[in-house]
Coordinates of N, CA and C in Angstrom, one line a residue:
X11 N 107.1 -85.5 82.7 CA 106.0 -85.5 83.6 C 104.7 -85.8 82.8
X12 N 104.5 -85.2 81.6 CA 103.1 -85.2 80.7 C 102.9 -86.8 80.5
X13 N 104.2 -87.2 80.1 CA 104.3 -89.1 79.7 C 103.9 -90.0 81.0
X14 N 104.7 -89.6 81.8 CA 104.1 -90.5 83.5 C 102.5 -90.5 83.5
X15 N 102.2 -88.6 83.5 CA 100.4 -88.5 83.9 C 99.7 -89.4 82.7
X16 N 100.4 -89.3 81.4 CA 99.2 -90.3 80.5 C 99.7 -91.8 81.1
X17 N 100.7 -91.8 80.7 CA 100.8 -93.5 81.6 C 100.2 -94.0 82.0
X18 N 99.8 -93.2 83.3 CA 99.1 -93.4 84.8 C 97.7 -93.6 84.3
X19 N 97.5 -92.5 83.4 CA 95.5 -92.7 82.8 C 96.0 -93.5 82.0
X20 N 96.3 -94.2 81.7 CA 96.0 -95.7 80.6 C 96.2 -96.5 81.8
X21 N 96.6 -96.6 82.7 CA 96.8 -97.9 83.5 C 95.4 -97.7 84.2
X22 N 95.2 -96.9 84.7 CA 93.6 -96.6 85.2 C 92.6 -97.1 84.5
X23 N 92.3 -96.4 83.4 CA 91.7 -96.8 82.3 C 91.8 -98.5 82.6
X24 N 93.2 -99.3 81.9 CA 93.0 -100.2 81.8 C 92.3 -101.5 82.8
X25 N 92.8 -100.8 84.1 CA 92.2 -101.2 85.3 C 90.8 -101.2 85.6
X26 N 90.1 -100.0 85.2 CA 88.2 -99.8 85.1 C 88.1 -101.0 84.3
X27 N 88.5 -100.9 82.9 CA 87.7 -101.7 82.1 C 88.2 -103.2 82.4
X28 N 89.0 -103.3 82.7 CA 89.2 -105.2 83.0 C 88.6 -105.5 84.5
X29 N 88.8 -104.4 85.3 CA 88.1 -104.7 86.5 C 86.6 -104.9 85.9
X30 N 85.9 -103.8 85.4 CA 84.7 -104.6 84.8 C 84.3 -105.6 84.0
X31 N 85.0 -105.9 83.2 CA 84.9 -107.1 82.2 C 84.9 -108.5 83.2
X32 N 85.5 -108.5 84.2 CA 85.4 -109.6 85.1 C 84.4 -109.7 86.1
X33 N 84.1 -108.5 86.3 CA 82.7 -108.4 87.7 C 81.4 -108.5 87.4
X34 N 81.3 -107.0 85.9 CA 80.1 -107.0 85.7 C 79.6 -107.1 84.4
X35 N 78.5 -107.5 84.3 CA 78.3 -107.9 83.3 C 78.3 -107.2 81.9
X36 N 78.7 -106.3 81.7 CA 79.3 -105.1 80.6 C 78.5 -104.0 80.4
X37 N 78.7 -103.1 79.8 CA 78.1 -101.7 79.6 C 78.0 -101.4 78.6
X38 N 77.2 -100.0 78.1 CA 76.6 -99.9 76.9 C 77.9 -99.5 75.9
X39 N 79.1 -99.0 76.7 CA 80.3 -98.9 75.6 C 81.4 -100.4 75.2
X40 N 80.9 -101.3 76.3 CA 81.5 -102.9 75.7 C 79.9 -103.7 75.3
X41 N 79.9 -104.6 74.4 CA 79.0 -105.8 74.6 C 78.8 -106.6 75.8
X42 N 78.1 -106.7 76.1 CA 77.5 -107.5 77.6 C 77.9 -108.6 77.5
X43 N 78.0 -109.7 78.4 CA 79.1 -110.9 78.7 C 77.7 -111.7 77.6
X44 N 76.2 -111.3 78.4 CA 74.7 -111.9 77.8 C 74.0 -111.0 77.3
X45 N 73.0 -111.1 76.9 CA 72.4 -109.9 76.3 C 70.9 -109.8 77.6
X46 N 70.8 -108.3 77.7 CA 70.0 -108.1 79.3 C 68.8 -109.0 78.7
X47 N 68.5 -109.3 80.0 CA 67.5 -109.9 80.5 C 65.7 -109.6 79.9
X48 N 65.2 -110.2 79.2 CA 63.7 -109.7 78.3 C 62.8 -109.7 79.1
X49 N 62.7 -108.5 78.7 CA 61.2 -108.2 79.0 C 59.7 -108.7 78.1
X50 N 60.2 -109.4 77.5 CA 59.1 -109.8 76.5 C 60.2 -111.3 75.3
X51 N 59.6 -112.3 75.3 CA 60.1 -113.1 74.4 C 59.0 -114.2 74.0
X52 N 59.4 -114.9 72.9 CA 58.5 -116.1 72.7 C 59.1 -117.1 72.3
X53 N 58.2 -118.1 71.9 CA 58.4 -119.9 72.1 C 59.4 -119.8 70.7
X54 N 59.3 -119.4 69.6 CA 59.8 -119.7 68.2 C 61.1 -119.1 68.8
X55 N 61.1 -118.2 69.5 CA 62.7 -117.3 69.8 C 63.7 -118.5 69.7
X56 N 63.1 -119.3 70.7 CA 64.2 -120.1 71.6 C 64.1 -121.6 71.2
X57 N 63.6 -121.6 70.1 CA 63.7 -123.5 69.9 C 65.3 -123.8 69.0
X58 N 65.3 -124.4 69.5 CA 66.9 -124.9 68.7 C 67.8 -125.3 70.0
X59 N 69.3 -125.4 69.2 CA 69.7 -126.3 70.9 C 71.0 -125.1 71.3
X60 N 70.7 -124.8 72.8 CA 71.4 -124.3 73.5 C 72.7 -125.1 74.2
X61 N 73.9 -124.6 73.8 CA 75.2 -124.9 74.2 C 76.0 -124.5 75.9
X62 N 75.9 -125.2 76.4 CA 76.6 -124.4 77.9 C 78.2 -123.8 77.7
X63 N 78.1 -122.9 78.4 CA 79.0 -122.0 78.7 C 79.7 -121.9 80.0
X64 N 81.2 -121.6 80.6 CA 81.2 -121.6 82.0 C 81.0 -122.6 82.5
X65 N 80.3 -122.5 83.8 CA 79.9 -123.1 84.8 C 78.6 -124.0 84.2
X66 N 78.2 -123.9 82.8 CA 77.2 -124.6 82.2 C 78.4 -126.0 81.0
X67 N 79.9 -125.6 81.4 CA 80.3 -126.2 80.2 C 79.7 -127.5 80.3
X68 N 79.6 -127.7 79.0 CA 79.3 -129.9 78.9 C 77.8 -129.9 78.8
X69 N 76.4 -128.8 79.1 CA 75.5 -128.9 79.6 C 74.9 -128.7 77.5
X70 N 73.5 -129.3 77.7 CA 72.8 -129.0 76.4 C 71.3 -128.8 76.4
X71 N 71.0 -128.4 75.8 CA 69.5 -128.1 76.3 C 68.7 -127.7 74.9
X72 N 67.8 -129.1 74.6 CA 66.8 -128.9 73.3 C 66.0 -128.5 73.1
X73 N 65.5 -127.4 72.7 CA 64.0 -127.1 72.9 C 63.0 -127.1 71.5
X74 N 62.0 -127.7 72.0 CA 61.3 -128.7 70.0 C 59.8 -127.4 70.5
X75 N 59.2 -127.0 69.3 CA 58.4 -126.6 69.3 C 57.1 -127.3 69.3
X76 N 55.9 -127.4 70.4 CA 54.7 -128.3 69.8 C 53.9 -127.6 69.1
X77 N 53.5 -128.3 67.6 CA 52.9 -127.6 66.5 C 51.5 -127.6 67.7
X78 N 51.0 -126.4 67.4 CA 49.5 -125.8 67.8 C 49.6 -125.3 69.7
X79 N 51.5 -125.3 70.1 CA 51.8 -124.9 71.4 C 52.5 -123.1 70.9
X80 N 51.5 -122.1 71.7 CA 52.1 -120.7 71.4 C 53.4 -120.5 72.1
X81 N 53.0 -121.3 73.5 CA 54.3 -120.4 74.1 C 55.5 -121.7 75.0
X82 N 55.8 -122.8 74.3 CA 56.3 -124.0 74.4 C 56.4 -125.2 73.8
X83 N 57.1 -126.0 73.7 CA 57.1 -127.5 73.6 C 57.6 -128.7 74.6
X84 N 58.5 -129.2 74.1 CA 59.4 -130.3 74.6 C 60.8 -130.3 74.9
X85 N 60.9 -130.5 75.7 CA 63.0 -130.1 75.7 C 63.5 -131.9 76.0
X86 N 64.7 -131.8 75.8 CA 65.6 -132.7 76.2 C 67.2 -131.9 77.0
X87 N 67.1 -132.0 77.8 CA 68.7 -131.8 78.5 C 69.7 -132.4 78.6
X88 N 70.6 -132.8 78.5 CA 72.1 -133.4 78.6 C 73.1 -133.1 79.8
X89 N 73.2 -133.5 80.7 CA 74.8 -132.9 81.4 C 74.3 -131.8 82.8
X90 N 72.6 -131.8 82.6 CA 72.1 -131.0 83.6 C 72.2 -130.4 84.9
X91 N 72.6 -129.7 85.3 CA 73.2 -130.3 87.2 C 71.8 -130.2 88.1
X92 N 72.1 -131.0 89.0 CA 71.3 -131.1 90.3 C 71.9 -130.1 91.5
X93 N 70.9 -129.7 92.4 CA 71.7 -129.0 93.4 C 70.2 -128.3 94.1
X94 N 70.8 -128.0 95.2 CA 69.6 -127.3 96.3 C 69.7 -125.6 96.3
X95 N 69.3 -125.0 97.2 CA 69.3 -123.5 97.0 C 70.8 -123.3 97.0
X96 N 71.9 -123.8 97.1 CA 72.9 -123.5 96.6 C 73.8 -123.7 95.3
X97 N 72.6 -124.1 94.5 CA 73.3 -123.9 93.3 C 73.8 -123.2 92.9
X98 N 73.9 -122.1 93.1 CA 74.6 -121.1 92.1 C 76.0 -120.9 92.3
X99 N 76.5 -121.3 93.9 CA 78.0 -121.6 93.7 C 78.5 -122.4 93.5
X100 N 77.8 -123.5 94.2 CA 77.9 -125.4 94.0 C 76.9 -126.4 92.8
X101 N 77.1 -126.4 91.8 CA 75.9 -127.5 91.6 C 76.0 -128.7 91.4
X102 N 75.6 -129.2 91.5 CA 75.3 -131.2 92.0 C 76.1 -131.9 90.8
X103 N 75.9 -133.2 90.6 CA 76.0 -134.0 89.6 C 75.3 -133.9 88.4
X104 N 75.3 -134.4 88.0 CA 74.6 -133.8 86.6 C 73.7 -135.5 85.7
X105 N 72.9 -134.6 85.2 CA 72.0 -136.2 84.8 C 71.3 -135.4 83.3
X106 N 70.8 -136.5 82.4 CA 70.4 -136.4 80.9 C 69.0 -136.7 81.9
X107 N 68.1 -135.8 81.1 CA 66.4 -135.7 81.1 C 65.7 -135.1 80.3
X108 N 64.1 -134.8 80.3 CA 63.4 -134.7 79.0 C 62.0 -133.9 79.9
X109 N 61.3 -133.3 79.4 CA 60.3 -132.7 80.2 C 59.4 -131.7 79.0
X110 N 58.5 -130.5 79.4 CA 58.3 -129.8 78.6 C 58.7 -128.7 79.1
X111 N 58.5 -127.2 78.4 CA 58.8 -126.0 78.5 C 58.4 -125.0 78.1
X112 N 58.0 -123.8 78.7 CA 57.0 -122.8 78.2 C 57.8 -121.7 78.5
X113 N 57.4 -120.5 77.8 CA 57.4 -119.1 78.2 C 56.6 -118.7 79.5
X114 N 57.5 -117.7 80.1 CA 56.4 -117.3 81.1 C 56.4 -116.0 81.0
X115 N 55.3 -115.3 81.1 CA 55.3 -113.9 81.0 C 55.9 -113.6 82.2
X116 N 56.1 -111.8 82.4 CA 56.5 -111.1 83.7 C 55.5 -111.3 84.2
X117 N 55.2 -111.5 86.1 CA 54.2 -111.5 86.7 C 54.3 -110.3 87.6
X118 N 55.0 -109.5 87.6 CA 55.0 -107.7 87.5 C 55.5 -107.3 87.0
X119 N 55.1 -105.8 87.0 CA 56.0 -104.2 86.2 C 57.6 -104.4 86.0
X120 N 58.0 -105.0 87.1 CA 59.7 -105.3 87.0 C 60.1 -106.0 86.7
X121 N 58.9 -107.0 86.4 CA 59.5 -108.5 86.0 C 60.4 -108.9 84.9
X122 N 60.5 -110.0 84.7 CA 60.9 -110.4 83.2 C 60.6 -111.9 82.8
X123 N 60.7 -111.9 81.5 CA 60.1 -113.3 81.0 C 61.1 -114.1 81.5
X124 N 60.9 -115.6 81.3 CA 61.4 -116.6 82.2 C 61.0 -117.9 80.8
X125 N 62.2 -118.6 81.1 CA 62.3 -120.2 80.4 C 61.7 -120.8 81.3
X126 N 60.3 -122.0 81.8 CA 60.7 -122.3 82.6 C 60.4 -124.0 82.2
X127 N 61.6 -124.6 82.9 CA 61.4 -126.5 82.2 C 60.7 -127.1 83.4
X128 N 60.0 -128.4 82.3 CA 59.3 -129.2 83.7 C 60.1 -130.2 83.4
X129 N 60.4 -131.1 84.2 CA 60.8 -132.4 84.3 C 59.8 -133.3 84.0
X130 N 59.9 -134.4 83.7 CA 58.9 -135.2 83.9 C 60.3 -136.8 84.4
X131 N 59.6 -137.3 84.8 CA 60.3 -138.5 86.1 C 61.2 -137.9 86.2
X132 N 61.7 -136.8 87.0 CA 62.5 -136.4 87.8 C 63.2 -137.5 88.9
X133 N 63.9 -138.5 88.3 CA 64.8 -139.2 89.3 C 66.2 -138.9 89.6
X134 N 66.7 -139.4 90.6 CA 67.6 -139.4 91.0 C 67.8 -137.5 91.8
X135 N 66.9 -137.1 92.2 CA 66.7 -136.1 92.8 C 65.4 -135.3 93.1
X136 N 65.4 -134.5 93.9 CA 64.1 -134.5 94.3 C 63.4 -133.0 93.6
X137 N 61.9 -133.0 93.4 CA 61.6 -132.0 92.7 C 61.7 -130.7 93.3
X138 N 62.2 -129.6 92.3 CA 62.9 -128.0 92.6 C 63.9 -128.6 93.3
X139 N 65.0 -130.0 92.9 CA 66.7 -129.8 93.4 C 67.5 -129.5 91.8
X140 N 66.9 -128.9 91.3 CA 67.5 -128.6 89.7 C 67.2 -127.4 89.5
X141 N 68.2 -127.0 88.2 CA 67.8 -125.5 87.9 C 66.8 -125.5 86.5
X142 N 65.0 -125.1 87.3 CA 63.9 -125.0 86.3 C 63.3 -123.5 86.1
X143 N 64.2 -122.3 85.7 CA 63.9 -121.4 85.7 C 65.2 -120.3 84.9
X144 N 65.0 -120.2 84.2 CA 66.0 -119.7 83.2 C 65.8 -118.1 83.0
X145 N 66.6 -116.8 83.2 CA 66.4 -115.7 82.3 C 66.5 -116.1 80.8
X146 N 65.8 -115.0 80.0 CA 66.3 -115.2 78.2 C 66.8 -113.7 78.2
X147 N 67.6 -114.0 77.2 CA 68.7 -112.8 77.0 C 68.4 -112.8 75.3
X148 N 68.1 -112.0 74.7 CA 67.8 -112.3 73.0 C 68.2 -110.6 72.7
X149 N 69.5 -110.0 71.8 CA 69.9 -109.3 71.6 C 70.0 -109.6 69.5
X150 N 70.4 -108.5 68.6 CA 70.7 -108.5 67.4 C 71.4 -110.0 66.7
X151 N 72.4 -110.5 67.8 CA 73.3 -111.3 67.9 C 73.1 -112.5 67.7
X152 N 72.8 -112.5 69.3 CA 72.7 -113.7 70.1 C 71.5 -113.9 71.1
X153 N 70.8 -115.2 71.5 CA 70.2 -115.9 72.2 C 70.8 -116.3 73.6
X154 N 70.4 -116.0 74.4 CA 70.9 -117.1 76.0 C 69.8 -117.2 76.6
X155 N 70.2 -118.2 77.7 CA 68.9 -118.4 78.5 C 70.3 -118.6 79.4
X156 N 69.9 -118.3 81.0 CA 70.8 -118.2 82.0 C 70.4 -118.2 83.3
X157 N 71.2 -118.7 84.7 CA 70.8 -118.3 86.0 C 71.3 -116.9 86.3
X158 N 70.3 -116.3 87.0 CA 70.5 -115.0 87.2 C 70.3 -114.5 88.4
X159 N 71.1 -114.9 89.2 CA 71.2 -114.5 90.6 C 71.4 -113.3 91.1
X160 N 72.3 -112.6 90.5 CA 72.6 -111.2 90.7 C 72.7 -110.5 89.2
X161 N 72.2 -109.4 88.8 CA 72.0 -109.1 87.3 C 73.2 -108.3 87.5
X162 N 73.8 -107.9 88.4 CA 75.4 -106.9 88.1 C 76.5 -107.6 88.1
X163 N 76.5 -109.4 87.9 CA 77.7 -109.6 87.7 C 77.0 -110.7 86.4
X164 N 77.9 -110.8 85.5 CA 77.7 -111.7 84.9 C 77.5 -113.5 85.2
X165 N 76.4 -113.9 84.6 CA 76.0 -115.2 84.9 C 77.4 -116.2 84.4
X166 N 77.0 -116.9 85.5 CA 78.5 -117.9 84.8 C 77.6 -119.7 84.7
X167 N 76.2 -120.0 85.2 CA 75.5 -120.6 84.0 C 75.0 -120.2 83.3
X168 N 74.8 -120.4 81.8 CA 74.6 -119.9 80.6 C 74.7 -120.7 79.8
X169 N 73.9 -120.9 78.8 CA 73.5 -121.4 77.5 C 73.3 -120.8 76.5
X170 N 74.0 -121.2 75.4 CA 74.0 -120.1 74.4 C 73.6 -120.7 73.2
X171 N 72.0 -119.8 72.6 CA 71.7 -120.6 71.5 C 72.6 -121.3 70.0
X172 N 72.5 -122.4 69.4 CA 73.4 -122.1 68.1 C 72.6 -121.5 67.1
X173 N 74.0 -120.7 66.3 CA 73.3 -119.7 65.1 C 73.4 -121.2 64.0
X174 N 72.5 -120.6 63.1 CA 72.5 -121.4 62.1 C 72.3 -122.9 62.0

């Protein structure tokens, strides 16, 4: 009887934590799928080149610092997708482009800072049919910038800085 009851609690057990590992985006006793969402970041954080992940695989995203720019420079993207307010379950075709990009502070109490890219000749789609608005995620680790549609499940576009 004692062996069944622990059984039973390890299958439970096992069941909480894999049911979370797939839903939500992790807890303070696992590492988080990304690291939460900042409340404060800057332009030097995030220059280097971000790698897609998921639903970002194939995607690249360069961000160049402009000397005498505090909170921005120049990006280049690769593999980008297009898509309308349904992007986040569908996104479009995908196209290589270039633009600039800044930090954006919170614009309230709740807020949080924001990647956000401009295009520049935005062709082959029309302006705001792309994703120009990024969470940053910057923990001990690791760097992401991500879509963030729902913050309780983990993002499945995502870009993840390279180390080194």
């Amino acid at each position: 009887m004692y062996r069944r009851r622990v059984r039973l609690a390890g299958l439970a057990l096992a069941l909480v934590t894999v049911g979370g590992a797939l839903t939500a985006c992790g807890s303070d006793a696992f590492e988080r799928c990304v690291p939460e969402a900042a409340d404060t970041a800057g332009a030097a954080q995030l220059a280097g080149t971000f790698d897609g992940e998921l639903k970002a695989k194939g995607a690249r995203l360069v961000l160049t610092l402009t000397p005498g720019t505090v909170q921005g420079g120049t990006f280049t993207a690769e593999n980008w997708p297009t898509g309308d307010s349904s992007f986040h379950a569908h996104p479009g075709k995908t196209f290589s482009g270039s633009g600039t990009w800044q930090v954006q502070a919170p614009v309230s109490a709740k807020g949080r800072t924001m990647l956000v890219l401009d295009f520049t000749e935005a062709e082959g789609f029309l302006q705001g049919d792309t994703l120009d608005k990024l969470s940053i995620g910057i923990d001990a680790k690791r760097t992401f910038v991500y879509d963030d549609p729902d913050p309780d499940v983990c993002p499945k576009f995502r870009l993840r800085l390279r180390q080194g």
